[in-house]
Amino acid sequence: MVTQLTCAVVQAQSAQPAAPKDSEIVARILGDGKGKLSVAVTDNKAGEWEWNAKEQTWYFQRGYLVKRSANMPDFPNAVLEVGGLAVYRYVNGQWVHSKDLVTFNRYHGLPQPDNDTLLTIVKSAPDRAFRTDWHLVEGGIKEMSIPTTPAFKWHNAKSFSFPVRVSYKLRWDNVHTVDCTREWDVRVYRMPDGNWGNPSGMHARAITACKT
């Protein structure tokens, strides 16, 4: 009996249904088209299936991109690109839209400072850029750079974040120090004079072990 039940569960999981059609996903997101310049599913990716054992059904998610006018008088050609995931649930032999998850916003056509300028901004206020570490840093910054292919994320037209990889000697107790490298997500803001500044470290991930 146990073997039969196990086989039944395995059989249910292996009965993966065909994915929703890309054309149907695009048509649903496009709607009446108002405010949208284009809608497309992500290239070179077919989507992902997930079996929900508790619900005994399949979920499917497909990445998409929506482009809209940024509606910014100072930058009439600026475009807002929204990336997301369309999530579907398989119910009674058909896919039912469950929800849409926004994964990022990017602006195109807005002036953006170059990497050297961004690093200068970060160096001007390391206590804010590396806020939870800086009071434990000894000897200042050893190395700092922006990755070759940075993941810039626009939060709105006046603020975006970017990764900064930084190395310093970190005091992690009253006795020990350790060479530490982290990649911080730093957010900057457009100031009233049009320049960028006010860096703020949002979170960090360890590149090397920062404890001994």
mmCIF file of C-alpha atoms in Angstrom:
data_model
loop_
_atom_site.group_PDB
_atom_site.id
_atom_site.type_symbol
_atom_site.label_atom_id
_atom_site.label_comp_id
_atom_site.label_asym_id
_atom_site.label_seq_id
_atom_site.Cartn_x
_atom_site.Cartn_y
_atom_site.Cartn_z
ATOM 1 C CA MET A 1 0.000 0.000 0.000
ATOM 2 C CA VAL A 2 2.825 2.394 0.876
ATOM 3 C CA THR A 3 4.491 1.610 -2.447
ATOM 4 C CA GLN A 4 1.264 2.287 -4.334
ATOM 5 C CA LEU A 5 0.773 5.626 -2.568
ATOM 6 C CA THR A 6 4.370 6.620 -3.239
ATOM 7 C CA CYS A 7 4.000 5.772 -6.917
ATOM 8 C CA ALA A 8 0.795 7.798 -7.096
ATOM 9 C CA VAL A 9 2.524 10.885 -5.696
ATOM 10 C CA VAL A 10 5.486 10.472 -8.041
ATOM 11 C CA GLN A 11 3.111 10.030 -10.963
ATOM 12 C CA ALA A 12 1.234 13.227 -9.996
ATOM 13 C CA GLN A 13 4.465 15.190 -9.824
ATOM 14 C CA SER A 14 5.727 13.888 -13.142
ATOM 15 C CA ALA A 15 2.526 14.867 -14.963
ATOM 16 C CA GLN A 16 3.853 18.329 -15.731
ATOM 17 C CA PRO A 17 1.357 20.248 -17.877
ATOM 18 C CA ALA A 18 2.323 22.345 -20.869
ATOM 19 C CA ALA A 19 3.184 25.922 -19.965
ATOM 20 C CA PRO A 20 0.809 28.817 -20.581
ATOM 21 C CA LYS A 21 1.386 30.305 -24.023
ATOM 22 C CA ASP A 22 3.680 33.319 -24.153
ATOM 23 C CA SER A 23 1.157 35.113 -26.341
ATOM 24 C CA GLU A 24 -1.539 34.694 -23.674
ATOM 25 C CA ILE A 25 0.771 35.981 -20.933
ATOM 26 C CA VAL A 26 1.722 39.032 -22.996
ATOM 27 C CA ALA A 27 -1.907 39.751 -23.925
ATOM 28 C CA ARG A 28 -3.013 39.640 -20.275
ATOM 29 C CA ILE A 29 -0.247 41.990 -19.120
ATOM 30 C CA LEU A 30 -0.772 44.353 -22.049
ATOM 31 C CA GLY A 31 -4.481 44.701 -21.306
ATOM 32 C CA ASP A 32 -5.859 47.710 -23.160
ATOM 33 C CA GLY A 33 -2.312 48.928 -23.784
ATOM 34 C CA LYS A 34 -2.753 52.261 -22.026
ATOM 35 C CA GLY A 35 0.517 53.626 -20.665
ATOM 36 C CA LYS A 36 2.595 50.777 -22.087
ATOM 37 C CA LEU A 37 5.103 51.089 -24.913
ATOM 38 C CA SER A 38 5.748 47.350 -25.132
ATOM 39 C CA VAL A 39 5.322 44.047 -23.305
ATOM 40 C CA ALA A 40 7.495 40.979 -23.864
ATOM 41 C CA VAL A 41 8.478 37.791 -22.077
ATOM 42 C CA THR A 42 12.175 37.449 -21.224
ATOM 43 C CA ASP A 43 14.426 36.091 -23.956
ATOM 44 C CA ASN A 44 16.235 32.746 -23.762
ATOM 45 C CA LYS A 45 14.196 31.556 -20.789
ATOM 46 C CA ALA A 46 11.226 29.213 -20.920
ATOM 47 C CA GLY A 47 9.892 29.810 -17.418
ATOM 48 C CA GLU A 48 9.976 27.637 -14.312
ATOM 49 C CA TRP A 49 7.654 24.955 -12.956
ATOM 50 C CA GLU A 50 7.246 24.169 -9.272
ATOM 51 C CA TRP A 51 5.283 21.320 -7.716
ATOM 52 C CA ASN A 52 3.414 22.349 -4.545
ATOM 53 C CA ALA A 53 3.156 19.166 -2.489
ATOM 54 C CA LYS A 54 0.778 20.717 0.036
ATOM 55 C CA GLU A 55 -1.691 21.834 -2.624
ATOM 56 C CA GLN A 56 -0.927 18.875 -4.906
ATOM 57 C CA THR A 57 -0.728 21.091 -7.948
ATOM 58 C CA TRP A 58 1.712 22.862 -10.240
ATOM 59 C CA TYR A 59 2.834 26.483 -10.288
ATOM 60 C CA PHE A 60 4.511 28.160 -13.237
ATOM 61 C CA GLN A 61 6.314 31.478 -13.421
ATOM 62 C CA ARG A 62 7.443 33.403 -16.492
ATOM 63 C CA GLY A 63 9.619 36.499 -16.595
ATOM 64 C CA TYR A 64 8.423 39.549 -18.500
ATOM 65 C CA LEU A 65 9.447 43.118 -19.330
ATOM 66 C CA VAL A 66 7.132 46.105 -19.614
ATOM 67 C CA LYS A 67 8.302 49.423 -21.044
ATOM 68 C CA ARG A 68 6.426 52.613 -20.227
ATOM 69 C CA SER A 69 7.012 56.274 -20.812
ATOM 70 C CA ALA A 70 8.707 57.698 -17.713
ATOM 71 C CA ASN A 71 6.502 60.820 -17.995
ATOM 72 C CA MET A 72 9.299 63.168 -16.946
ATOM 73 C CA PRO A 73 9.042 66.680 -18.439
ATOM 74 C CA ASP A 74 12.810 67.260 -18.148
ATOM 75 C CA PHE A 75 13.562 63.989 -19.966
ATOM 76 C CA PRO A 76 10.769 63.483 -22.518
ATOM 77 C CA ASN A 77 12.443 60.436 -24.090
ATOM 78 C CA ALA A 78 13.064 58.619 -20.814
ATOM 79 C CA VAL A 79 11.611 55.115 -20.568
ATOM 80 C CA LEU A 80 10.772 53.101 -17.455
ATOM 81 C CA GLU A 81 11.432 49.375 -17.811
ATOM 82 C CA VAL A 82 9.696 47.101 -15.306
ATOM 83 C CA GLY A 83 10.781 43.494 -14.900
ATOM 84 C CA GLY A 84 8.469 40.988 -13.310
ATOM 85 C CA LEU A 85 7.331 37.416 -12.877
ATOM 86 C CA ALA A 86 3.881 36.229 -13.924
ATOM 87 C CA VAL A 87 2.838 33.406 -11.588
ATOM 88 C CA TYR A 88 0.197 30.844 -12.582
ATOM 89 C CA ARG A 89 -1.483 27.990 -10.704
ATOM 90 C CA TYR A 90 -2.798 24.836 -12.380
ATOM 91 C CA VAL A 91 -6.468 24.341 -11.423
ATOM 92 C CA ASN A 92 -8.924 21.798 -12.866
ATOM 93 C CA GLY A 93 -6.824 21.161 -15.945
ATOM 94 C CA GLN A 94 -6.043 24.768 -16.820
ATOM 95 C CA TRP A 95 -3.682 27.550 -15.808
ATOM 96 C CA VAL A 96 -5.121 30.346 -13.663
ATOM 97 C CA HIS A 97 -3.225 33.594 -13.136
ATOM 98 C CA SER A 98 -2.191 33.851 -9.485
ATOM 99 C CA LYS A 99 -0.166 37.063 -9.193
ATOM 100 C CA ASP A 100 2.484 39.292 -10.749
ATOM 101 C CA LEU A 101 5.708 40.038 -8.887
ATOM 102 C CA VAL A 102 7.764 43.115 -9.794
ATOM 103 C CA THR A 103 11.479 42.237 -9.647
ATOM 104 C CA PHE A 104 13.120 45.493 -10.771
ATOM 105 C CA ASN A 105 12.637 48.961 -12.222
ATOM 106 C CA ARG A 106 15.130 50.533 -14.620
ATOM 107 C CA TYR A 107 15.134 53.929 -16.261
ATOM 108 C CA HIS A 108 16.598 54.450 -19.716
ATOM 109 C CA GLY A 109 17.431 57.855 -21.119
ATOM 110 C CA LEU A 110 18.363 59.458 -17.793
ATOM 111 C CA PRO A 111 21.834 60.888 -17.156
ATOM 112 C CA GLN A 112 23.771 58.617 -14.822
ATOM 113 C CA PRO A 113 27.148 59.348 -13.186
ATOM 114 C CA ASP A 114 30.123 57.272 -14.288
ATOM 115 C CA ASN A 115 31.791 54.741 -12.000
ATOM 116 C CA ASP A 116 34.615 57.065 -10.938
ATOM 117 C CA THR A 117 32.104 59.674 -9.823
ATOM 118 C CA LEU A 118 30.106 57.078 -7.916
ATOM 119 C CA LEU A 119 33.208 55.819 -6.099
ATOM 120 C CA THR A 120 34.102 59.398 -5.166
ATOM 121 C CA ILE A 121 30.611 59.832 -3.711
ATOM 122 C CA VAL A 122 30.992 56.645 -1.672
ATOM 123 C CA LYS A 123 34.465 57.650 -0.411
ATOM 124 C CA SER A 124 33.065 60.982 0.751
ATOM 125 C CA ALA A 125 30.801 59.278 3.287
ATOM 126 C CA PRO A 126 32.006 55.740 4.122
ATOM 127 C CA ASP A 127 30.230 55.881 7.478
ATOM 128 C CA ARG A 128 26.931 55.970 5.589
ATOM 129 C CA ALA A 129 27.884 53.740 2.666
ATOM 130 C CA PHE A 130 29.263 50.970 4.914
ATOM 131 C CA ARG A 131 27.229 51.944 7.936
ATOM 132 C CA THR A 132 27.152 48.744 10.025
ATOM 133 C CA ASP A 133 30.868 48.052 9.493
ATOM 134 C CA TRP A 134 32.567 51.406 9.415
ATOM 135 C CA HIS A 135 32.933 51.933 13.195
ATOM 136 C CA LEU A 136 34.809 48.601 13.273
ATOM 137 C CA VAL A 137 37.139 49.330 10.336
ATOM 138 C CA GLU A 138 40.827 49.896 11.100
ATOM 139 C CA GLY A 139 43.104 51.721 8.673
ATOM 140 C CA GLY A 140 40.430 52.826 6.220
ATOM 141 C CA ILE A 141 39.561 51.373 2.827
ATOM 142 C CA LYS A 142 42.164 49.087 1.225
ATOM 143 C CA GLU A 143 40.449 48.513 -2.136
ATOM 144 C CA MET A 144 37.125 49.567 -3.607
ATOM 145 C CA SER A 145 35.558 48.993 -7.022
ATOM 146 C CA ILE A 146 32.301 48.634 -8.910
ATOM 147 C CA PRO A 147 31.830 45.266 -10.692
ATOM 148 C CA THR A 148 32.472 45.198 -14.439
ATOM 149 C CA THR A 149 28.792 44.499 -15.097
ATOM 150 C CA PRO A 150 27.079 46.399 -12.290
ATOM 151 C CA ALA A 151 23.472 45.707 -11.395
ATOM 152 C CA PHE A 152 22.136 49.253 -11.281
ATOM 153 C CA LYS A 153 18.613 49.446 -9.873
ATOM 154 C CA TRP A 154 16.550 52.588 -10.249
ATOM 155 C CA HIS A 155 14.103 53.097 -7.377
ATOM 156 C CA ASN A 156 12.665 56.244 -8.930
ATOM 157 C CA ALA A 157 13.894 59.044 -11.171
ATOM 158 C CA LYS A 158 15.903 60.585 -8.326
ATOM 159 C CA SER A 159 17.448 57.523 -6.726
ATOM 160 C CA PHE A 160 19.234 54.332 -7.743
ATOM 161 C CA SER A 161 21.429 51.704 -6.107
ATOM 162 C CA PHE A 162 24.519 49.861 -7.327
ATOM 163 C CA PRO A 163 27.022 47.300 -5.987
ATOM 164 C CA VAL A 164 30.335 48.347 -4.460
ATOM 165 C CA ARG A 165 32.990 45.771 -3.617
ATOM 166 C CA VAL A 166 35.207 46.969 -0.772
ATOM 167 C CA SER A 167 38.060 45.516 1.287
ATOM 168 C CA TYR A 168 39.143 46.663 4.746
ATOM 169 C CA LYS A 169 40.511 45.354 8.010
ATOM 170 C CA LEU A 170 37.573 44.693 10.328
ATOM 171 C CA ARG A 171 37.754 44.502 14.114
ATOM 172 C CA TRP A 172 35.213 41.857 15.062
ATOM 173 C CA ASP A 173 35.984 41.748 18.803
ATOM 174 C CA ASN A 174 38.233 43.590 21.259
ATOM 175 C CA VAL A 175 41.296 41.584 20.201
ATOM 176 C CA HIS A 176 40.977 40.239 16.673
ATOM 177 C CA THR A 177 40.979 41.905 13.272
ATOM 178 C CA VAL A 178 40.460 40.199 9.945
ATOM 179 C CA ASP A 179 40.818 41.144 6.284
ATOM 180 C CA CYS A 180 37.239 41.512 5.092
ATOM 181 C CA THR A 181 35.759 41.941 1.614
ATOM 182 C CA ARG A 182 32.076 42.662 1.153
ATOM 183 C CA GLU A 183 29.837 43.712 -1.703
ATOM 184 C CA TRP A 184 27.558 46.486 -0.523
ATOM 185 C CA ASP A 185 24.379 47.652 -2.198
ATOM 186 C CA VAL A 186 24.715 51.449 -2.043
ATOM 187 C CA ARG A 187 21.897 53.849 -2.837
ATOM 188 C CA VAL A 188 22.485 57.428 -3.996
ATOM 189 C CA TYR A 189 20.116 60.342 -4.528
ATOM 190 C CA ARG A 190 19.840 63.218 -6.971
ATOM 191 C CA MET A 191 20.304 66.424 -5.000
ATOM 192 C CA PRO A 192 18.365 69.682 -5.617
ATOM 193 C CA ASP A 193 21.360 71.081 -7.542
ATOM 194 C CA GLY A 194 21.240 68.110 -9.947
ATOM 195 C CA ASN A 195 24.326 66.380 -8.566
ATOM 196 C CA TRP A 196 24.297 62.929 -7.009
ATOM 197 C CA GLY A 197 25.174 62.237 -3.370
ATOM 198 C CA ASN A 198 24.012 61.127 0.083
ATOM 199 C CA PRO A 199 25.154 57.484 -0.244
ATOM 200 C CA SER A 200 23.411 54.951 1.949
ATOM 201 C CA GLY A 201 24.474 51.325 2.404
ATOM 202 C CA MET A 202 21.388 49.148 2.184
ATOM 203 C CA HIS A 203 22.784 45.647 2.737
ATOM 204 C CA ALA A 204 25.930 43.640 2.100
ATOM 205 C CA ARG A 205 27.062 40.137 1.278
ATOM 206 C CA ALA A 206 30.378 38.652 2.338
ATOM 207 C CA ILE A 207 32.902 37.894 -0.402
ATOM 208 C CA THR A 208 35.443 36.611 2.125
ATOM 209 C CA ALA A 209 34.949 35.365 5.664
ATOM 210 C CA CYS A 210 34.879 38.427 7.919
ATOM 211 C CA LYS A 211 35.525 36.498 11.124
ATOM 212 C CA THR A 212 38.295 34.161 12.226
#
